[in-house]
Structure formats: structure tokens, C-alpha cells
Amino acid sequence: MSVATLQHEVMITGIRRCGAYKVLALAAPDMARTARPGQFVNIGLDPDTGHLLRRPFSIYRTYADEGLVEIAFDVLGPGTQWIATRPACTFLDVVGPLGTPFAEPTIDGRAVMVGGGYGASALFQLAHELRSAGRRTTLIAGAATEQRVFGIGETSDAFDEVIITTDDGSAGVRGLVTDAMTDVDGAAAVYACGPMPMLAAVAALAGSRGIACHVATEEFMACGIGVCWTCVVPVRTSDGVKMQRCCTEGPVFDGSAVEWR
């Protein structure tokens, strides 16, 4: 499918705070109907921000009946500040859905989702769909502090169990998400999204237990459509290690196949 086909002018229906983050709701019926968990959208910015490149955001939730798509993000600079201050009923230039989605588990058992910061947002739609299909779902969400754990209070329809870890002990268990992965034996699959060092550690732990691990990577995507090759990661394939693009071959990869650096 061409980029032009995936490009939409979508209306903002609202924006709300979720801990330290923002959740943006977009009226995008086509995307709400076709987007799959793990995919992302690319949002165009006002040139006055000084940034000409689009910004990629994982899809948090989709509501096909209402034609809504939600994304979660942190305000980190002029680009995200501009998005965060757009009023309702104004429009954004959005390309999506893009990228390779998560694969469903191939064996019976619960699905364990591991999220770092607002990276956890990419796991909610998958968990909701798996839970609706009868799977048990566990979320292990970690961050530096309680305020930076994503989605506290928004997990009830997606997860049967929620475990929180924080670096400073302000919520849940003090420590890393991998410290809370002591009970993953027997899981059908592990799904993870967050900083690359976290993904490497989660993939290594899952691999040591013989559990399939699917990771949504967070490399910087300059174009989002596979042209610029700035978001590549080394991945083992049947033809050896290949540099694969997070925006097209990914962002979801087999965690055991990535050559973590």
C-alpha cells in the first residue's frame, strides 16, 4: 500500500494527561479499523517548530466502533510540545498505520507484556484483544518513578494482572522489570516495548527460559517508510545477520534474533 493511501488529515477529538504523559485521541475511522497492535503512525509537524521530519508514535488503543485512534507520548521538545498544545477539532497530517504488528502466541498459556515508561502503551491493544479471546494477560510496567509508569488506572480491561517496578521504589517493587520476571515460566509469549537496553535484557531472560519474545523497537525513524535507513537494527536471518529497518521490517522483531548492541 502506498504512503499516499495511508496519509490522512485527521481531527483531534481530545487530549488528556496520563501520569507524566499525554494521550491524544484522533478521529481516524480507516486507521481504527485496520491498525494492528504494535504498529505506529507518523505525524507531520508545523514547519514553524523548526522540524520538517514527521514524528513516529506507537498506537496505544483503537476503537473501531467510534472510529478513534489513541496515541501516548512524552513532551520532550518543540515537536511534541506543538502536538500537545493542539486544540480539539483541529487537524493533523498523519500517515498510518505503519510497520509490522505483533504476532499472536502460537501455544496455549498466558501472555506476559513488559513495558518501560510510555513504551508500555504499545502493549495495551494487544493485551485487550488477547484477553477478549480468552487469554490471561500480565503486564510488568516499569519506570524511574511512579509518575513515569504508563497507564496506572487504565489497565482493567486489558490485563488480568499488573506488576509495577520503579527505580526509586515510589510504586510497586523497587528494581527493574526483569527483576519482576521471575514467574514467566509456562508463558505462551513475552511481548516488550521500551528502551533498547531493557528490550535486550527482556529478550535474554525470555530466551534463557525458552519463551518466544516479541519486541517493539524504539530506534529513531527519520522517514518512517523505509527510505532513509536511519532506524536499522542487526537481525539474524537465514542468510546471516542483516540490517533491518524498524519502520518497515519492524518495529516488532523476534527478540532472540536481534543482535543487541
PDB file of C-alpha atoms in Angstrom:
ATOM      1  CA  MET A   1       0.000   0.000   0.000  1.00  0.00           C
ATOM      2  CA  SER A   2       1.366   3.454  -0.953  1.00  0.00           C
ATOM      3  CA  VAL A   3       2.143   6.233   1.505  1.00  0.00           C
ATOM      4  CA  ALA A   4      -0.455   8.393  -0.222  1.00  0.00           C
ATOM      5  CA  THR A   5      -3.098   5.773   0.540  1.00  0.00           C
ATOM      6  CA  LEU A   6      -2.091   5.779   4.205  1.00  0.00           C
ATOM      7  CA  GLN A   7      -1.946   9.566   4.556  1.00  0.00           C
ATOM      8  CA  HIS A   8      -4.896  11.137   6.334  1.00  0.00           C
ATOM      9  CA  GLU A   9      -5.996  14.522   7.607  1.00  0.00           C
ATOM     10  CA  VAL A  10      -7.433  13.551  10.965  1.00  0.00           C
ATOM     11  CA  MET A  11      -9.243  15.609  13.544  1.00  0.00           C
ATOM     12  CA  ILE A  12      -8.126  15.807  17.143  1.00  0.00           C
ATOM     13  CA  THR A  13     -11.041  14.921  19.412  1.00  0.00           C
ATOM     14  CA  GLY A  14      -9.203  15.476  22.668  1.00  0.00           C
ATOM     15  CA  ILE A  15      -6.013  15.236  24.665  1.00  0.00           C
ATOM     16  CA  ARG A  16      -5.617  14.157  28.251  1.00  0.00           C
ATOM     17  CA  ARG A  17      -2.913  13.587  30.811  1.00  0.00           C
ATOM     18  CA  CYS A  18      -1.883  10.069  31.803  1.00  0.00           C
ATOM     19  CA  GLY A  19       0.663  10.370  34.597  1.00  0.00           C
ATOM     20  CA  ALA A  20       3.672  12.187  33.161  1.00  0.00           C
ATOM     21  CA  TYR A  21       2.451  11.600  29.604  1.00  0.00           C
ATOM     22  CA  LYS A  22      -0.178  12.762  27.132  1.00  0.00           C
ATOM     23  CA  VAL A  23      -2.806  10.676  25.338  1.00  0.00           C
ATOM     24  CA  LEU A  24      -4.049  12.122  22.044  1.00  0.00           C
ATOM     25  CA  ALA A  25      -7.356  10.943  20.565  1.00  0.00           C
ATOM     26  CA  LEU A  26      -7.813  11.142  16.797  1.00  0.00           C
ATOM     27  CA  ALA A  27     -10.915  10.687  14.666  1.00  0.00           C
ATOM     28  CA  ALA A  28      -9.468   8.235  12.134  1.00  0.00           C
ATOM     29  CA  PRO A  29     -12.040   5.590  11.140  1.00  0.00           C
ATOM     30  CA  ASP A  30      -9.884   3.893   8.483  1.00  0.00           C
ATOM     31  CA  MET A  31      -6.927   3.546  10.820  1.00  0.00           C
ATOM     32  CA  ALA A  32      -9.105   2.460  13.720  1.00  0.00           C
ATOM     33  CA  ARG A  33     -10.472  -0.336  11.565  1.00  0.00           C
ATOM     34  CA  THR A  34      -7.188  -1.569  10.047  1.00  0.00           C
ATOM     35  CA  ALA A  35      -4.451  -0.876  12.609  1.00  0.00           C
ATOM     36  CA  ARG A  36      -2.937  -3.858  14.393  1.00  0.00           C
ATOM     37  CA  PRO A  37      -1.213  -3.922  17.797  1.00  0.00           C
ATOM     38  CA  GLY A  38       2.442  -2.948  17.516  1.00  0.00           C
ATOM     39  CA  GLN A  39       2.011  -0.642  14.535  1.00  0.00           C
ATOM     40  CA  PHE A  40       2.642   3.096  14.613  1.00  0.00           C
ATOM     41  CA  VAL A  41       1.646   6.377  12.998  1.00  0.00           C
ATOM     42  CA  ASN A  42       3.809   9.211  11.677  1.00  0.00           C
ATOM     43  CA  ILE A  43       2.575  12.739  12.450  1.00  0.00           C
ATOM     44  CA  GLY A  44       3.551  15.818  10.469  1.00  0.00           C
ATOM     45  CA  LEU A  45       4.585  18.958  12.365  1.00  0.00           C
ATOM     46  CA  ASP A  46       4.098  22.653  11.740  1.00  0.00           C
ATOM     47  CA  PRO A  47       7.230  23.897   9.901  1.00  0.00           C
ATOM     48  CA  ASP A  48       7.327  26.807  12.356  1.00  0.00           C
ATOM     49  CA  THR A  49       8.538  24.355  15.001  1.00  0.00           C
ATOM     50  CA  GLY A  50      11.776  24.110  13.044  1.00  0.00           C
ATOM     51  CA  HIS A  51      11.304  20.364  12.463  1.00  0.00           C
ATOM     52  CA  LEU A  52      10.468  19.109   8.982  1.00  0.00           C
ATOM     53  CA  LEU A  53      10.514  15.379   9.788  1.00  0.00           C
ATOM     54  CA  ARG A  54       7.418  13.574  10.959  1.00  0.00           C
ATOM     55  CA  ARG A  55       7.265  12.101  14.449  1.00  0.00           C
ATOM     56  CA  PRO A  56       6.510   8.363  14.928  1.00  0.00           C
ATOM     57  CA  PHE A  57       4.197   7.257  17.742  1.00  0.00           C
ATOM     58  CA  SER A  58       3.104   3.765  18.731  1.00  0.00           C
ATOM     59  CA  ILE A  59      -0.633   3.207  18.652  1.00  0.00           C
ATOM     60  CA  TYR A  60      -1.989   2.956  22.188  1.00  0.00           C
ATOM     61  CA  ARG A  61      -5.615   1.948  21.615  1.00  0.00           C
ATOM     62  CA  THR A  62      -8.066   1.720  18.723  1.00  0.00           C
ATOM     63  CA  TYR A  63     -11.853   1.917  18.918  1.00  0.00           C
ATOM     64  CA  ALA A  64     -13.248   0.718  15.616  1.00  0.00           C
ATOM     65  CA  ASP A  65     -16.905   1.372  16.512  1.00  0.00           C
ATOM     66  CA  GLU A  66     -16.157   5.005  17.394  1.00  0.00           C
ATOM     67  CA  GLY A  67     -13.543   5.459  14.643  1.00  0.00           C
ATOM     68  CA  LEU A  68     -10.943   6.606  17.184  1.00  0.00           C
ATOM     69  CA  VAL A  69      -7.207   6.019  17.500  1.00  0.00           C
ATOM     70  CA  GLU A  70      -5.235   6.967  20.614  1.00  0.00           C
ATOM     71  CA  ILE A  71      -1.508   7.544  20.874  1.00  0.00           C
ATOM     72  CA  ALA A  72       0.538   8.183  24.012  1.00  0.00           C
ATOM     73  CA  PHE A  73       3.678  10.299  24.130  1.00  0.00           C
ATOM     74  CA  ASP A  74       6.019  12.303  26.305  1.00  0.00           C
ATOM     75  CA  VAL A  75       6.590  16.024  25.734  1.00  0.00           C
ATOM     76  CA  LEU A  76      10.323  16.139  25.040  1.00  0.00           C
ATOM     77  CA  GLY A  77      10.896  19.073  22.696  1.00  0.00           C
ATOM     78  CA  PRO A  78       9.314  21.623  20.354  1.00  0.00           C
ATOM     79  CA  GLY A  79       7.733  18.963  18.127  1.00  0.00           C
ATOM     80  CA  THR A  80       5.889  17.055  20.836  1.00  0.00           C
ATOM     81  CA  GLN A  81       5.114  20.329  22.622  1.00  0.00           C
ATOM     82  CA  TRP A  82       3.412  21.564  19.455  1.00  0.00           C
ATOM     83  CA  ILE A  83       1.341  18.363  19.219  1.00  0.00           C
ATOM     84  CA  ALA A  84       0.449  18.523  22.911  1.00  0.00           C
ATOM     85  CA  THR A  85      -0.945  22.053  22.556  1.00  0.00           C
ATOM     86  CA  ARG A  86      -3.152  21.436  19.510  1.00  0.00           C
ATOM     87  CA  PRO A  87      -6.767  22.206  20.422  1.00  0.00           C
ATOM     88  CA  ALA A  88      -9.652  19.821  19.823  1.00  0.00           C
ATOM     89  CA  CYS A  89     -11.322  19.966  16.402  1.00  0.00           C
ATOM     90  CA  THR A  90      -8.083  20.946  14.652  1.00  0.00           C
ATOM     91  CA  PHE A  91      -6.413  18.609  12.166  1.00  0.00           C
ATOM     92  CA  LEU A  92      -3.135  16.729  11.934  1.00  0.00           C
ATOM     93  CA  ASP A  93      -1.415  15.221   8.895  1.00  0.00           C
ATOM     94  CA  VAL A  94      -0.994  11.562   9.843  1.00  0.00           C
ATOM     95  CA  VAL A  95       0.453   8.608   7.930  1.00  0.00           C
ATOM     96  CA  GLY A  96      -0.505   5.179   9.180  1.00  0.00           C
ATOM     97  CA  PRO A  97      -0.879   2.532  10.247  1.00  0.00           C
ATOM     98  CA  LEU A  98       2.754   1.645   9.550  1.00  0.00           C
ATOM     99  CA  GLY A  99       5.107  -1.192  10.443  1.00  0.00           C
ATOM    100  CA  THR A 100       4.896  -4.863  11.285  1.00  0.00           C
ATOM    101  CA  PRO A 101       2.471  -5.764  14.105  1.00  0.00           C
ATOM    102  CA  PHE A 102       2.848  -8.185  16.983  1.00  0.00           C
ATOM    103  CA  ALA A 103       2.282 -11.877  16.274  1.00  0.00           C
ATOM    104  CA  GLU A 104      -0.239 -13.744  18.391  1.00  0.00           C
ATOM    105  CA  PRO A 105       1.039 -16.572  20.625  1.00  0.00           C
ATOM    106  CA  THR A 106       1.273 -19.922  18.876  1.00  0.00           C
ATOM    107  CA  ILE A 107       0.867 -22.044  22.019  1.00  0.00           C
ATOM    108  CA  ASP A 108      -1.513 -22.043  24.971  1.00  0.00           C
ATOM    109  CA  GLY A 109      -0.710 -20.051  28.061  1.00  0.00           C
ATOM    110  CA  ARG A 110      -0.760 -16.508  29.354  1.00  0.00           C
ATOM    111  CA  ALA A 111       0.803 -13.591  27.542  1.00  0.00           C
ATOM    112  CA  VAL A 112       3.299 -11.503  29.505  1.00  0.00           C
ATOM    113  CA  MET A 113       3.763  -7.868  28.457  1.00  0.00           C
ATOM    114  CA  VAL A 114       6.779  -5.872  29.633  1.00  0.00           C
ATOM    115  CA  GLY A 115       6.794  -2.095  29.182  1.00  0.00           C
ATOM    116  CA  GLY A 116       9.274   0.620  30.045  1.00  0.00           C
ATOM    117  CA  GLY A 117       7.873   4.133  30.551  1.00  0.00           C
ATOM    118  CA  TYR A 118       5.325   5.090  27.921  1.00  0.00           C
ATOM    119  CA  GLY A 119       6.599   2.214  25.786  1.00  0.00           C
ATOM    120  CA  ALA A 120       4.034   0.170  27.702  1.00  0.00           C
ATOM    121  CA  SER A 121       1.319   1.964  25.736  1.00  0.00           C
ATOM    122  CA  ALA A 122       2.130  -0.161  22.663  1.00  0.00           C
ATOM    123  CA  LEU A 123       1.064  -3.280  24.584  1.00  0.00           C
ATOM    124  CA  PHE A 124      -2.450  -2.308  25.690  1.00  0.00           C
ATOM    125  CA  GLN A 125      -4.337  -3.005  22.460  1.00  0.00           C
ATOM    126  CA  LEU A 126      -2.653  -6.370  22.060  1.00  0.00           C
ATOM    127  CA  ALA A 127      -3.498  -7.310  25.636  1.00  0.00           C
ATOM    128  CA  HIS A 128      -7.108  -6.207  25.203  1.00  0.00           C
ATOM    129  CA  GLU A 129      -7.520  -8.348  22.086  1.00  0.00           C
ATOM    130  CA  LEU A 130      -5.812 -11.394  23.592  1.00  0.00           C
ATOM    131  CA  ARG A 131      -7.836 -11.119  26.786  1.00  0.00           C
ATOM    132  CA  SER A 132     -11.055 -10.802  24.779  1.00  0.00           C
ATOM    133  CA  ALA A 133     -10.048 -14.027  23.019  1.00  0.00           C
ATOM    134  CA  GLY A 134      -9.714 -15.834  26.353  1.00  0.00           C
ATOM    135  CA  ARG A 135      -6.001 -15.439  27.080  1.00  0.00           C
ATOM    136  CA  ARG A 136      -4.710 -14.448  30.501  1.00  0.00           C
ATOM    137  CA  THR A 137      -2.574 -11.329  30.329  1.00  0.00           C
ATOM    138  CA  THR A 138       0.060  -9.965  32.677  1.00  0.00           C
ATOM    139  CA  LEU A 139       1.627  -6.519  32.486  1.00  0.00           C
ATOM    140  CA  ILE A 140       5.006  -5.758  34.032  1.00  0.00           C
ATOM    141  CA  ALA A 141       5.375  -1.975  33.776  1.00  0.00           C
ATOM    142  CA  GLY A 142       8.497  -0.183  34.916  1.00  0.00           C
ATOM    143  CA  ALA A 143       9.887   3.336  35.031  1.00  0.00           C
ATOM    144  CA  ALA A 144      12.119   5.590  37.070  1.00  0.00           C
ATOM    145  CA  THR A 145       9.287   6.866  39.265  1.00  0.00           C
ATOM    146  CA  GLU A 146       5.580   6.255  39.837  1.00  0.00           C
ATOM    147  CA  GLN A 147       4.610   9.249  37.680  1.00  0.00           C
ATOM    148  CA  ARG A 148       6.510   7.791  34.740  1.00  0.00           C
ATOM    149  CA  VAL A 149       4.868   4.371  34.835  1.00  0.00           C
ATOM    150  CA  PHE A 150       2.391   4.438  31.979  1.00  0.00           C
ATOM    151  CA  GLY A 151      -1.278   3.613  32.327  1.00  0.00           C
ATOM    152  CA  ILE A 152      -1.765   3.124  36.051  1.00  0.00           C
ATOM    153  CA  GLY A 153      -5.549   3.116  36.398  1.00  0.00           C
ATOM    154  CA  GLU A 154      -6.156   2.252  32.716  1.00  0.00           C
ATOM    155  CA  THR A 155      -5.362  -1.461  32.793  1.00  0.00           C
ATOM    156  CA  SER A 156      -8.599  -3.106  33.938  1.00  0.00           C
ATOM    157  CA  ASP A 157      -9.987  -4.114  30.517  1.00  0.00           C
ATOM    158  CA  ALA A 158      -6.651  -5.317  29.157  1.00  0.00           C
ATOM    159  CA  PHE A 159      -4.753  -7.122  31.910  1.00  0.00           C
ATOM    160  CA  ASP A 160      -5.614  -9.801  34.449  1.00  0.00           C
ATOM    161  CA  GLU A 161      -2.522  -8.966  36.485  1.00  0.00           C
ATOM    162  CA  VAL A 162      -0.373  -5.841  36.777  1.00  0.00           C
ATOM    163  CA  ILE A 163       3.091  -5.710  38.334  1.00  0.00           C
ATOM    164  CA  ILE A 164       4.827  -2.351  38.702  1.00  0.00           C
ATOM    165  CA  THR A 165       8.521  -1.704  39.222  1.00  0.00           C
ATOM    166  CA  THR A 166      10.209   1.644  39.824  1.00  0.00           C
ATOM    167  CA  ASP A 167      13.854   2.580  40.125  1.00  0.00           C
ATOM    168  CA  ASP A 168      13.216   4.619  43.280  1.00  0.00           C
ATOM    169  CA  GLY A 169      10.597   2.354  44.879  1.00  0.00           C
ATOM    170  CA  SER A 170       7.877   5.031  44.729  1.00  0.00           C
ATOM    171  CA  ALA A 171       5.420   2.436  43.348  1.00  0.00           C
ATOM    172  CA  GLY A 172       5.352  -1.326  43.250  1.00  0.00           C
ATOM    173  CA  VAL A 173       8.615  -3.238  43.562  1.00  0.00           C
ATOM    174  CA  ARG A 174      11.897  -1.368  43.675  1.00  0.00           C
ATOM    175  CA  GLY A 175      14.086  -2.535  40.794  1.00  0.00           C
ATOM    176  CA  LEU A 176      13.987  -3.334  37.094  1.00  0.00           C
ATOM    177  CA  VAL A 177      11.274  -5.016  35.060  1.00  0.00           C
ATOM    178  CA  THR A 178      13.500  -8.059  34.665  1.00  0.00           C
ATOM    179  CA  ASP A 179      13.574  -8.393  38.459  1.00  0.00           C
ATOM    180  CA  ALA A 180       9.812  -8.967  38.279  1.00  0.00           C
ATOM    181  CA  MET A 181      10.049 -11.585  35.515  1.00  0.00           C
ATOM    182  CA  THR A 182      10.621 -14.447  37.933  1.00  0.00           C
ATOM    183  CA  ASP A 183       7.270 -16.074  37.177  1.00  0.00           C
ATOM    184  CA  VAL A 184       7.278 -16.225  33.380  1.00  0.00           C
ATOM    185  CA  ASP A 185       7.839 -19.977  33.100  1.00  0.00           C
ATOM    186  CA  GLY A 186       4.972 -21.500  31.170  1.00  0.00           C
ATOM    187  CA  ALA A 187       4.039 -18.242  29.445  1.00  0.00           C
ATOM    188  CA  ALA A 188       2.939 -18.544  25.834  1.00  0.00           C
ATOM    189  CA  ALA A 189       4.967 -15.483  24.834  1.00  0.00           C
ATOM    190  CA  VAL A 190       6.616 -12.348  26.146  1.00  0.00           C
ATOM    191  CA  TYR A 191       5.941  -9.007  24.462  1.00  0.00           C
ATOM    192  CA  ALA A 192       8.024  -5.932  25.232  1.00  0.00           C
ATOM    193  CA  CYS A 193       8.324  -2.282  24.296  1.00  0.00           C
ATOM    194  CA  GLY A 194      10.609   0.311  25.822  1.00  0.00           C
ATOM    195  CA  PRO A 195      14.240   1.462  25.808  1.00  0.00           C
ATOM    196  CA  MET A 196      16.624  -0.724  23.825  1.00  0.00           C
ATOM    197  CA  PRO A 197      18.719  -1.852  26.849  1.00  0.00           C
ATOM    198  CA  MET A 198      15.501  -3.018  28.521  1.00  0.00           C
ATOM    199  CA  LEU A 199      14.452  -4.919  25.401  1.00  0.00           C
ATOM    200  CA  ALA A 200      17.843  -6.639  25.249  1.00  0.00           C
ATOM    201  CA  ALA A 201      17.577  -7.730  28.888  1.00  0.00           C
ATOM    202  CA  VAL A 202      13.978  -8.939  28.497  1.00  0.00           C
ATOM    203  CA  ALA A 203      14.819 -10.872  25.316  1.00  0.00           C
ATOM    204  CA  ALA A 204      17.810 -12.518  27.013  1.00  0.00           C
ATOM    205  CA  LEU A 205      15.755 -13.582  30.018  1.00  0.00           C
ATOM    206  CA  ALA A 206      12.904 -14.907  27.891  1.00  0.00           C
ATOM    207  CA  GLY A 207      15.383 -16.755  25.682  1.00  0.00           C
ATOM    208  CA  SER A 208      17.012 -18.387  28.697  1.00  0.00           C
ATOM    209  CA  ARG A 209      13.588 -19.779  29.632  1.00  0.00           C
ATOM    210  CA  GLY A 210      12.792 -20.928  26.099  1.00  0.00           C
ATOM    211  CA  ILE A 211       9.893 -18.470  25.746  1.00  0.00           C
ATOM    212  CA  ALA A 212       9.108 -16.678  22.487  1.00  0.00           C
ATOM    213  CA  CYS A 213       9.798 -12.949  22.821  1.00  0.00           C
ATOM    214  CA  HIS A 214       8.478 -10.216  20.534  1.00  0.00           C
ATOM    215  CA  VAL A 215       9.979  -6.747  20.930  1.00  0.00           C
ATOM    216  CA  ALA A 216       8.769  -3.415  19.554  1.00  0.00           C
ATOM    217  CA  THR A 217      11.940  -1.407  18.990  1.00  0.00           C
ATOM    218  CA  GLU A 218      12.351   2.322  19.567  1.00  0.00           C
ATOM    219  CA  GLU A 219      15.093   3.373  17.164  1.00  0.00           C
ATOM    220  CA  PHE A 220      14.720   6.887  15.713  1.00  0.00           C
ATOM    221  CA  MET A 221      12.699   6.775  12.488  1.00  0.00           C
ATOM    222  CA  ALA A 222      13.520   9.769  10.323  1.00  0.00           C
ATOM    223  CA  CYS A 223      11.173   8.954   7.423  1.00  0.00           C
ATOM    224  CA  GLY A 224       9.042   6.123   8.798  1.00  0.00           C
ATOM    225  CA  ILE A 225       8.593   4.494   5.391  1.00  0.00           C
ATOM    226  CA  GLY A 226      11.874   2.654   4.793  1.00  0.00           C
ATOM    227  CA  VAL A 227      13.637   5.196   2.585  1.00  0.00           C
ATOM    228  CA  CYS A 228      16.343   6.728   4.793  1.00  0.00           C
ATOM    229  CA  TRP A 229      17.696   3.614   6.595  1.00  0.00           C
ATOM    230  CA  THR A 230      18.395   5.533   9.828  1.00  0.00           C
ATOM    231  CA  CYS A 231      16.429   3.133  12.059  1.00  0.00           C
ATOM    232  CA  VAL A 232      18.189  -0.134  11.263  1.00  0.00           C
ATOM    233  CA  VAL A 233      18.995  -2.884  13.745  1.00  0.00           C
ATOM    234  CA  PRO A 234      21.097  -6.029  13.120  1.00  0.00           C
ATOM    235  CA  VAL A 235      18.873  -9.098  12.910  1.00  0.00           C
ATOM    236  CA  ARG A 236      19.906 -12.718  12.386  1.00  0.00           C
ATOM    237  CA  THR A 237      18.206 -14.268   9.354  1.00  0.00           C
ATOM    238  CA  SER A 238      18.609 -17.485   7.388  1.00  0.00           C
ATOM    239  CA  ASP A 239      21.081 -15.570   5.208  1.00  0.00           C
ATOM    240  CA  GLY A 240      23.140 -14.254   8.107  1.00  0.00           C
ATOM    241  CA  VAL A 241      22.935 -11.000  10.038  1.00  0.00           C
ATOM    242  CA  LYS A 242      21.081  -8.323   8.076  1.00  0.00           C
ATOM    243  CA  MET A 243      20.397  -4.684   8.886  1.00  0.00           C
ATOM    244  CA  GLN A 244      16.625  -4.385   9.011  1.00  0.00           C
ATOM    245  CA  ARG A 245      14.527  -1.235   9.258  1.00  0.00           C
ATOM    246  CA  CYS A 246      12.415  -0.686  12.360  1.00  0.00           C
ATOM    247  CA  CYS A 247       9.826   1.212  10.340  1.00  0.00           C
ATOM    248  CA  THR A 248       9.162  -1.494   7.736  1.00  0.00           C
ATOM    249  CA  GLU A 249      10.578  -4.894   8.709  1.00  0.00           C
ATOM    250  CA  GLY A 250       9.847  -3.812  12.307  1.00  0.00           C
ATOM    251  CA  PRO A 251       9.167  -2.200  14.676  1.00  0.00           C
ATOM    252  CA  VAL A 252       8.290  -5.671  16.007  1.00  0.00           C
ATOM    253  CA  PHE A 253      11.071  -8.252  15.813  1.00  0.00           C
ATOM    254  CA  ASP A 254      11.786 -11.668  17.262  1.00  0.00           C
ATOM    255  CA  GLY A 255      13.778 -10.695  20.342  1.00  0.00           C
ATOM    256  CA  SER A 256      16.002 -13.758  20.046  1.00  0.00           C
ATOM    257  CA  ALA A 257      17.041 -12.769  16.512  1.00  0.00           C
ATOM    258  CA  VAL A 258      18.171  -9.207  17.237  1.00  0.00           C
ATOM    259  CA  GLU A 259      21.934  -8.716  17.651  1.00  0.00           C
ATOM    260  CA  TRP A 260      21.704  -6.485  20.673  1.00  0.00           C
ATOM    261  CA  ARG A 261      24.491  -3.890  20.944  1.00  0.00           C
TER     262      ARG A 261
END
